[in-house]
GROMACS .gro file of C-alpha atoms in nm:
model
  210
    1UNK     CA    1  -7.362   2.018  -2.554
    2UNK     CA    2  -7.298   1.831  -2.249
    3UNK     CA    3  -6.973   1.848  -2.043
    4UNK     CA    4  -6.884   1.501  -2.172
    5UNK     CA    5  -6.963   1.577  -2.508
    6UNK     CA    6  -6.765   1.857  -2.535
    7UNK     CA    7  -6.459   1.681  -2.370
    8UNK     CA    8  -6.505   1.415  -2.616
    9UNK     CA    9  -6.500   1.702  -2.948
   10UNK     CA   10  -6.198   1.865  -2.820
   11UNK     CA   11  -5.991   1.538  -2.778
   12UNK     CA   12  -6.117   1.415  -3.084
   13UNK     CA   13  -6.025   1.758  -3.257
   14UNK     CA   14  -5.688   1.723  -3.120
   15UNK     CA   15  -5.634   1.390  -3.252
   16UNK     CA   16  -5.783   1.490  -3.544
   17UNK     CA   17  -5.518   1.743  -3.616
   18UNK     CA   18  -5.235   1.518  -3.472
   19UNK     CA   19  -5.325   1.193  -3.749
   20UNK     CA   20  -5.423   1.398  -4.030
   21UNK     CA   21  -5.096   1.627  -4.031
   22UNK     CA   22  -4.863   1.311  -3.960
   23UNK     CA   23  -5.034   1.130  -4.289
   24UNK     CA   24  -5.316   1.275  -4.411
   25UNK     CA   25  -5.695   1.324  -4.516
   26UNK     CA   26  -5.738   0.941  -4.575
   27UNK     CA   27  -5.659   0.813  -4.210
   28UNK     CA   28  -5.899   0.597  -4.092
   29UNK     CA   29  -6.148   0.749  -3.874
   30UNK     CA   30  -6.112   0.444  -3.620
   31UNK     CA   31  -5.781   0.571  -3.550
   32UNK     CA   32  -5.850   0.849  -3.466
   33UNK     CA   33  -6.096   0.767  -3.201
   34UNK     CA   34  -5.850   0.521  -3.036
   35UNK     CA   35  -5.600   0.825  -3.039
   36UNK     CA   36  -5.860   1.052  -2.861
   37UNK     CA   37  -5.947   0.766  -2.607
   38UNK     CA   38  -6.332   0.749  -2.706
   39UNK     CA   39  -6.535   0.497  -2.906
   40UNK     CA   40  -6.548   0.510  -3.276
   41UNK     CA   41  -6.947   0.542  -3.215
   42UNK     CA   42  -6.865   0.871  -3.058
   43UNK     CA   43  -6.692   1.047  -3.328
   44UNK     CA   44  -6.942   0.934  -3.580
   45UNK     CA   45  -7.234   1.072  -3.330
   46UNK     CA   46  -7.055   1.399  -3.302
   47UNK     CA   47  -6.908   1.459  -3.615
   48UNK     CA   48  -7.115   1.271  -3.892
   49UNK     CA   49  -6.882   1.243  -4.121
   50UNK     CA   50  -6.507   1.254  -4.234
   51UNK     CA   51  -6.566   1.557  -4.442
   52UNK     CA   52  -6.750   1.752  -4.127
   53UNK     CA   53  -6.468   1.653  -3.932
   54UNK     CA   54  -6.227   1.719  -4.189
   55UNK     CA   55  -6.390   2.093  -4.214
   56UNK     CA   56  -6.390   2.119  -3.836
   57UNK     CA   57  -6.026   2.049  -3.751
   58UNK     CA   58  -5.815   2.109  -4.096
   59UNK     CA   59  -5.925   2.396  -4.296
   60UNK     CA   60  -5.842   2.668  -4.057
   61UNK     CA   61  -5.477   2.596  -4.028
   62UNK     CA   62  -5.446   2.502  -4.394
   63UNK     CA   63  -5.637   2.836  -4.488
   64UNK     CA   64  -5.370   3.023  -4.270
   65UNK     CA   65  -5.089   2.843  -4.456
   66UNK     CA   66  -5.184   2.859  -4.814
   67UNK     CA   67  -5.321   3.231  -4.786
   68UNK     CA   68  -5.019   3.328  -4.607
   69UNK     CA   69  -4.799   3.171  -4.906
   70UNK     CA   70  -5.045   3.374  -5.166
   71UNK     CA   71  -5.015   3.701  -4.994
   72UNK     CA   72  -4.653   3.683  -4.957
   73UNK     CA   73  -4.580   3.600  -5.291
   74UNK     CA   74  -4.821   3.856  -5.422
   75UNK     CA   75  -4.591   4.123  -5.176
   76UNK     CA   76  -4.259   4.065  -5.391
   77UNK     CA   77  -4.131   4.400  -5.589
   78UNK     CA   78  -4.064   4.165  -5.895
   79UNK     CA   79  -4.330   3.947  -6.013
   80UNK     CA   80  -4.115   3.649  -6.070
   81UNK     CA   81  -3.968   3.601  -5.783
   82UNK     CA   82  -4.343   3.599  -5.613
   83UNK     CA   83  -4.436   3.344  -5.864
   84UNK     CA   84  -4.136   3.146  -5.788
   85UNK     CA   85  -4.190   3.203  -5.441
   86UNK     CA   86  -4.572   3.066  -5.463
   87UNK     CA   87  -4.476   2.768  -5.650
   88UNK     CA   88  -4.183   2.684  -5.383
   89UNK     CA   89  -4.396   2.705  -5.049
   90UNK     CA   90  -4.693   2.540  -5.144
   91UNK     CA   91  -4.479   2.237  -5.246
   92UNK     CA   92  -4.307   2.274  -4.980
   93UNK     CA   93  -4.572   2.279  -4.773
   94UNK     CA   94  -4.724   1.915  -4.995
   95UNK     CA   95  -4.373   1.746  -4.880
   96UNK     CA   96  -4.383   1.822  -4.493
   97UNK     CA   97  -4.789   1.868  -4.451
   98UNK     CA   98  -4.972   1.579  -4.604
   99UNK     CA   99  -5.318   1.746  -4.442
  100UNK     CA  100  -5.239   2.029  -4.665
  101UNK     CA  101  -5.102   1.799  -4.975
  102UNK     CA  102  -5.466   1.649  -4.965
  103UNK     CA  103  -5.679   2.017  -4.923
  104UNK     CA  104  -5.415   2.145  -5.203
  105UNK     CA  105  -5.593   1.877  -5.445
  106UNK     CA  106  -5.953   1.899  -5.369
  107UNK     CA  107  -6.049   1.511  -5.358
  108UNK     CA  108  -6.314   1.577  -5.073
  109UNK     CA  109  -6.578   1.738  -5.236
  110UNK     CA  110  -6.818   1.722  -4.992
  111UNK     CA  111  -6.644   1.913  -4.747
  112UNK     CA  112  -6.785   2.274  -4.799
  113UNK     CA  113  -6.544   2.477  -4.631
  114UNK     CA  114  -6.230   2.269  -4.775
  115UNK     CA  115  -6.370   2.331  -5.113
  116UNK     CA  116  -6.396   2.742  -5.028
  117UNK     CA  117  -6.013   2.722  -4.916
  118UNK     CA  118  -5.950   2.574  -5.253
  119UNK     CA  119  -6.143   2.765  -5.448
  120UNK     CA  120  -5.963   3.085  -5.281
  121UNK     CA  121  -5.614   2.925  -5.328
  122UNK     CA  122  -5.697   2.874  -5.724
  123UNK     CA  123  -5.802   3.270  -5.706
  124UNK     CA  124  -5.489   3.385  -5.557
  125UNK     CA  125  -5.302   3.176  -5.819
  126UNK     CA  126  -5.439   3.269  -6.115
  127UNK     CA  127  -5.346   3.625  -5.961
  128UNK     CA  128  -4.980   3.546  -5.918
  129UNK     CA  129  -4.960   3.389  -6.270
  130UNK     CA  130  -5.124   3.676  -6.459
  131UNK     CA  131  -4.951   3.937  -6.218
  132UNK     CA  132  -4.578   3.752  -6.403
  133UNK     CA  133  -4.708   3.660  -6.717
  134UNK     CA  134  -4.848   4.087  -6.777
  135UNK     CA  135  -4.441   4.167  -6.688
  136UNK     CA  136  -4.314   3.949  -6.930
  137UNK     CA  137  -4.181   3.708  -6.677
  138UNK     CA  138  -4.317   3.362  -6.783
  139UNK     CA  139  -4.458   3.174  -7.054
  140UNK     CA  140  -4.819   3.369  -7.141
  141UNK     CA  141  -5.013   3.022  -7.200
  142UNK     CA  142  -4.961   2.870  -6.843
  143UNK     CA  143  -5.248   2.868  -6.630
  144UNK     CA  144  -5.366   2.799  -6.322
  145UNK     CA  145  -5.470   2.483  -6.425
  146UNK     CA  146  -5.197   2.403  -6.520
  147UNK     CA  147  -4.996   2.473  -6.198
  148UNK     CA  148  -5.329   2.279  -6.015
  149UNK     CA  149  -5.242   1.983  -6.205
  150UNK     CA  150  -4.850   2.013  -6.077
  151UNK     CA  151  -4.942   2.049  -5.749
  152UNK     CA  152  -5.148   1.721  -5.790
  153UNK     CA  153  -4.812   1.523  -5.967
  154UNK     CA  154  -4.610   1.684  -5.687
  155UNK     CA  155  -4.805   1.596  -5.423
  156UNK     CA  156  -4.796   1.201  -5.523
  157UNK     CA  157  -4.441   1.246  -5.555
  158UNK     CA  158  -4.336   1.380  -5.195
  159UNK     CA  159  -4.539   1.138  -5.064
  160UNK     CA  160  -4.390   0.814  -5.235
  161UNK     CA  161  -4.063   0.947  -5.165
  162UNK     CA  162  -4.057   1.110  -4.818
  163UNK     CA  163  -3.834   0.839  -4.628
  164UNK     CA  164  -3.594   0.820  -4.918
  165UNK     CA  165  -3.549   1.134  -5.102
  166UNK     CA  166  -3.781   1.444  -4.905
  167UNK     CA  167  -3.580   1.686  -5.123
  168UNK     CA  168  -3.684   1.540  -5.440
  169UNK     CA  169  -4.005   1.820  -5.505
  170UNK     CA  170  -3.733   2.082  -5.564
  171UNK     CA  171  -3.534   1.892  -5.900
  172UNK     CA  172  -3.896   1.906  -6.022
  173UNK     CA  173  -3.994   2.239  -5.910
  174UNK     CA  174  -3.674   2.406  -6.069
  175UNK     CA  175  -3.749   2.228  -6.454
  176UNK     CA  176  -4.098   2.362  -6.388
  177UNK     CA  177  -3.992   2.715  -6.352
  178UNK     CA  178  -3.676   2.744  -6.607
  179UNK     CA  179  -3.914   2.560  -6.830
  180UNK     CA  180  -4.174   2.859  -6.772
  181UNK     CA  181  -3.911   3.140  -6.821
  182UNK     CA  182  -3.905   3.384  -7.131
  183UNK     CA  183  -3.558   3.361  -7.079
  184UNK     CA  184  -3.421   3.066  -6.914
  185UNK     CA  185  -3.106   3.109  -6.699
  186UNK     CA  186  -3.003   2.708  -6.729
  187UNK     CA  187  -2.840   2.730  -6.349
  188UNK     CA  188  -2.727   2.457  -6.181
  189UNK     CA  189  -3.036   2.239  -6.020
  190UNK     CA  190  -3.107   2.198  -5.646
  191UNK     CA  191  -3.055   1.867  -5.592
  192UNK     CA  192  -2.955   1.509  -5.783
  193UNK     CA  193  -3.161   1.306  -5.969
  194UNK     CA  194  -3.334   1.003  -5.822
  195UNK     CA  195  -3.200   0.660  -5.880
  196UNK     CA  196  -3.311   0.395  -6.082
  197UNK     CA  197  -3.406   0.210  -5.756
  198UNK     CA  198  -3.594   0.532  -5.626
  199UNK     CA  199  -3.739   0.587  -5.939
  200UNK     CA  200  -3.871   0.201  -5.950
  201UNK     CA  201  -4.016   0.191  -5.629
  202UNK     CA  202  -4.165   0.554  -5.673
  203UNK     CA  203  -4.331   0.434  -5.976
  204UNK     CA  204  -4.443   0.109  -5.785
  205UNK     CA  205  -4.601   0.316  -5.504
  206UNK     CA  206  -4.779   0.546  -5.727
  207UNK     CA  207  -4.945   0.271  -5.873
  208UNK     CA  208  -5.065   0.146  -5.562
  209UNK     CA  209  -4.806  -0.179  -5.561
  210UNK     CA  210  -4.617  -0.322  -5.289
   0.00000   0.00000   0.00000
């Protein structure tokens, strides 16, 4: 690759990184180019692709993030708490990452290594489940399909309500794990409800309205 050509991939990497992290997978591509200085004709020449690109600059970190999360939980003495703690991070991770939010739900197909990071992340899940549900610790007929499809919902969520209510993903997280509990402790709930406004316009963005 020639000097200029390699210039060009590193500040279109960094760009890359910068636009996708601030709001996601879906970015145009144009943008990106006008952050990194260079022609939109030059990222498509170097890169292809969205998903190449999207392989080249986003699946390390979010491979660090979400393995990190697994192994951590899967470290906890008490099963429970590790599948609490799972559950927790990676929507944590949805409500301030929306690069991550986007890997965590798979919608780019085509991008091989992406797909690997998920396909490791629903691994280590179905771990953490089976490693609570064999001490007795939650409900034996969850799956890891069903905390995929959560993720998904939650996702959707933190994103139609990060300027008004970036707290919200916990309410839900807590009725997702008392509601998973052999023996529910019915304790007090992180944080209020949304309003009826929030809930409106949540509702409204979700189905792609103004």
């Amino acid at each position: 690759m020639r000097a200029d050509a390699q210039r060009n991939t590193e500040k279109l990497r960094a760009a890359a990184a910068e636009l996708f992290q601030e709001r996601g997978l879906k970015v145009p591509l144009k943008e990106i180019a006008r952050r990194a200085g260079v022609s939109h004709g030059t990222l498509y020449n170097l890169f292809g692709t969205r998903e190449a690109l999207i392989d080249e600059v986003v699946t390390g970190l979010a491979a660090d993030r979400l393995d990190e999360a697994a192994d951590h939980a899967l470290s906890f003495e008490d099963p429970r708490e590790g599948f609490a703690y799972y559950i927790e991070k990676v929507c944590e991770l949805q409500a301030t990452d929306p690069a991550v939010a986007d890997v965590v739900s798979g919608r780019y197909p085509a991008a091989e290594c992406l797909m690997a990071i998920c396909g490791r992340a629903q691994d280590a899940a179905t771990r953490i489940i089976e490693r609570a549900q064999l001490a007795g610790a939650i409900r034996p007929d969850f799956t890891s399909e069903d905390l995929l499809l959560f993720f998904g919902t939650n996702a959707l969520l933190a994103r139609a309500v990060a300027d008004t209510a970036p707290d919200a993903w916990r309410r839900q997280v807590a009725f997702l794990l008392e509601g998973l509990d052999t023996e529910p402790a019915q304790g007090a709930l992180p944080v209020a409800p949304l309003t009826p406004q929030q809930v409106y316009d949540v509702m409204g963005r979700l189905a792609g309205t103004p």
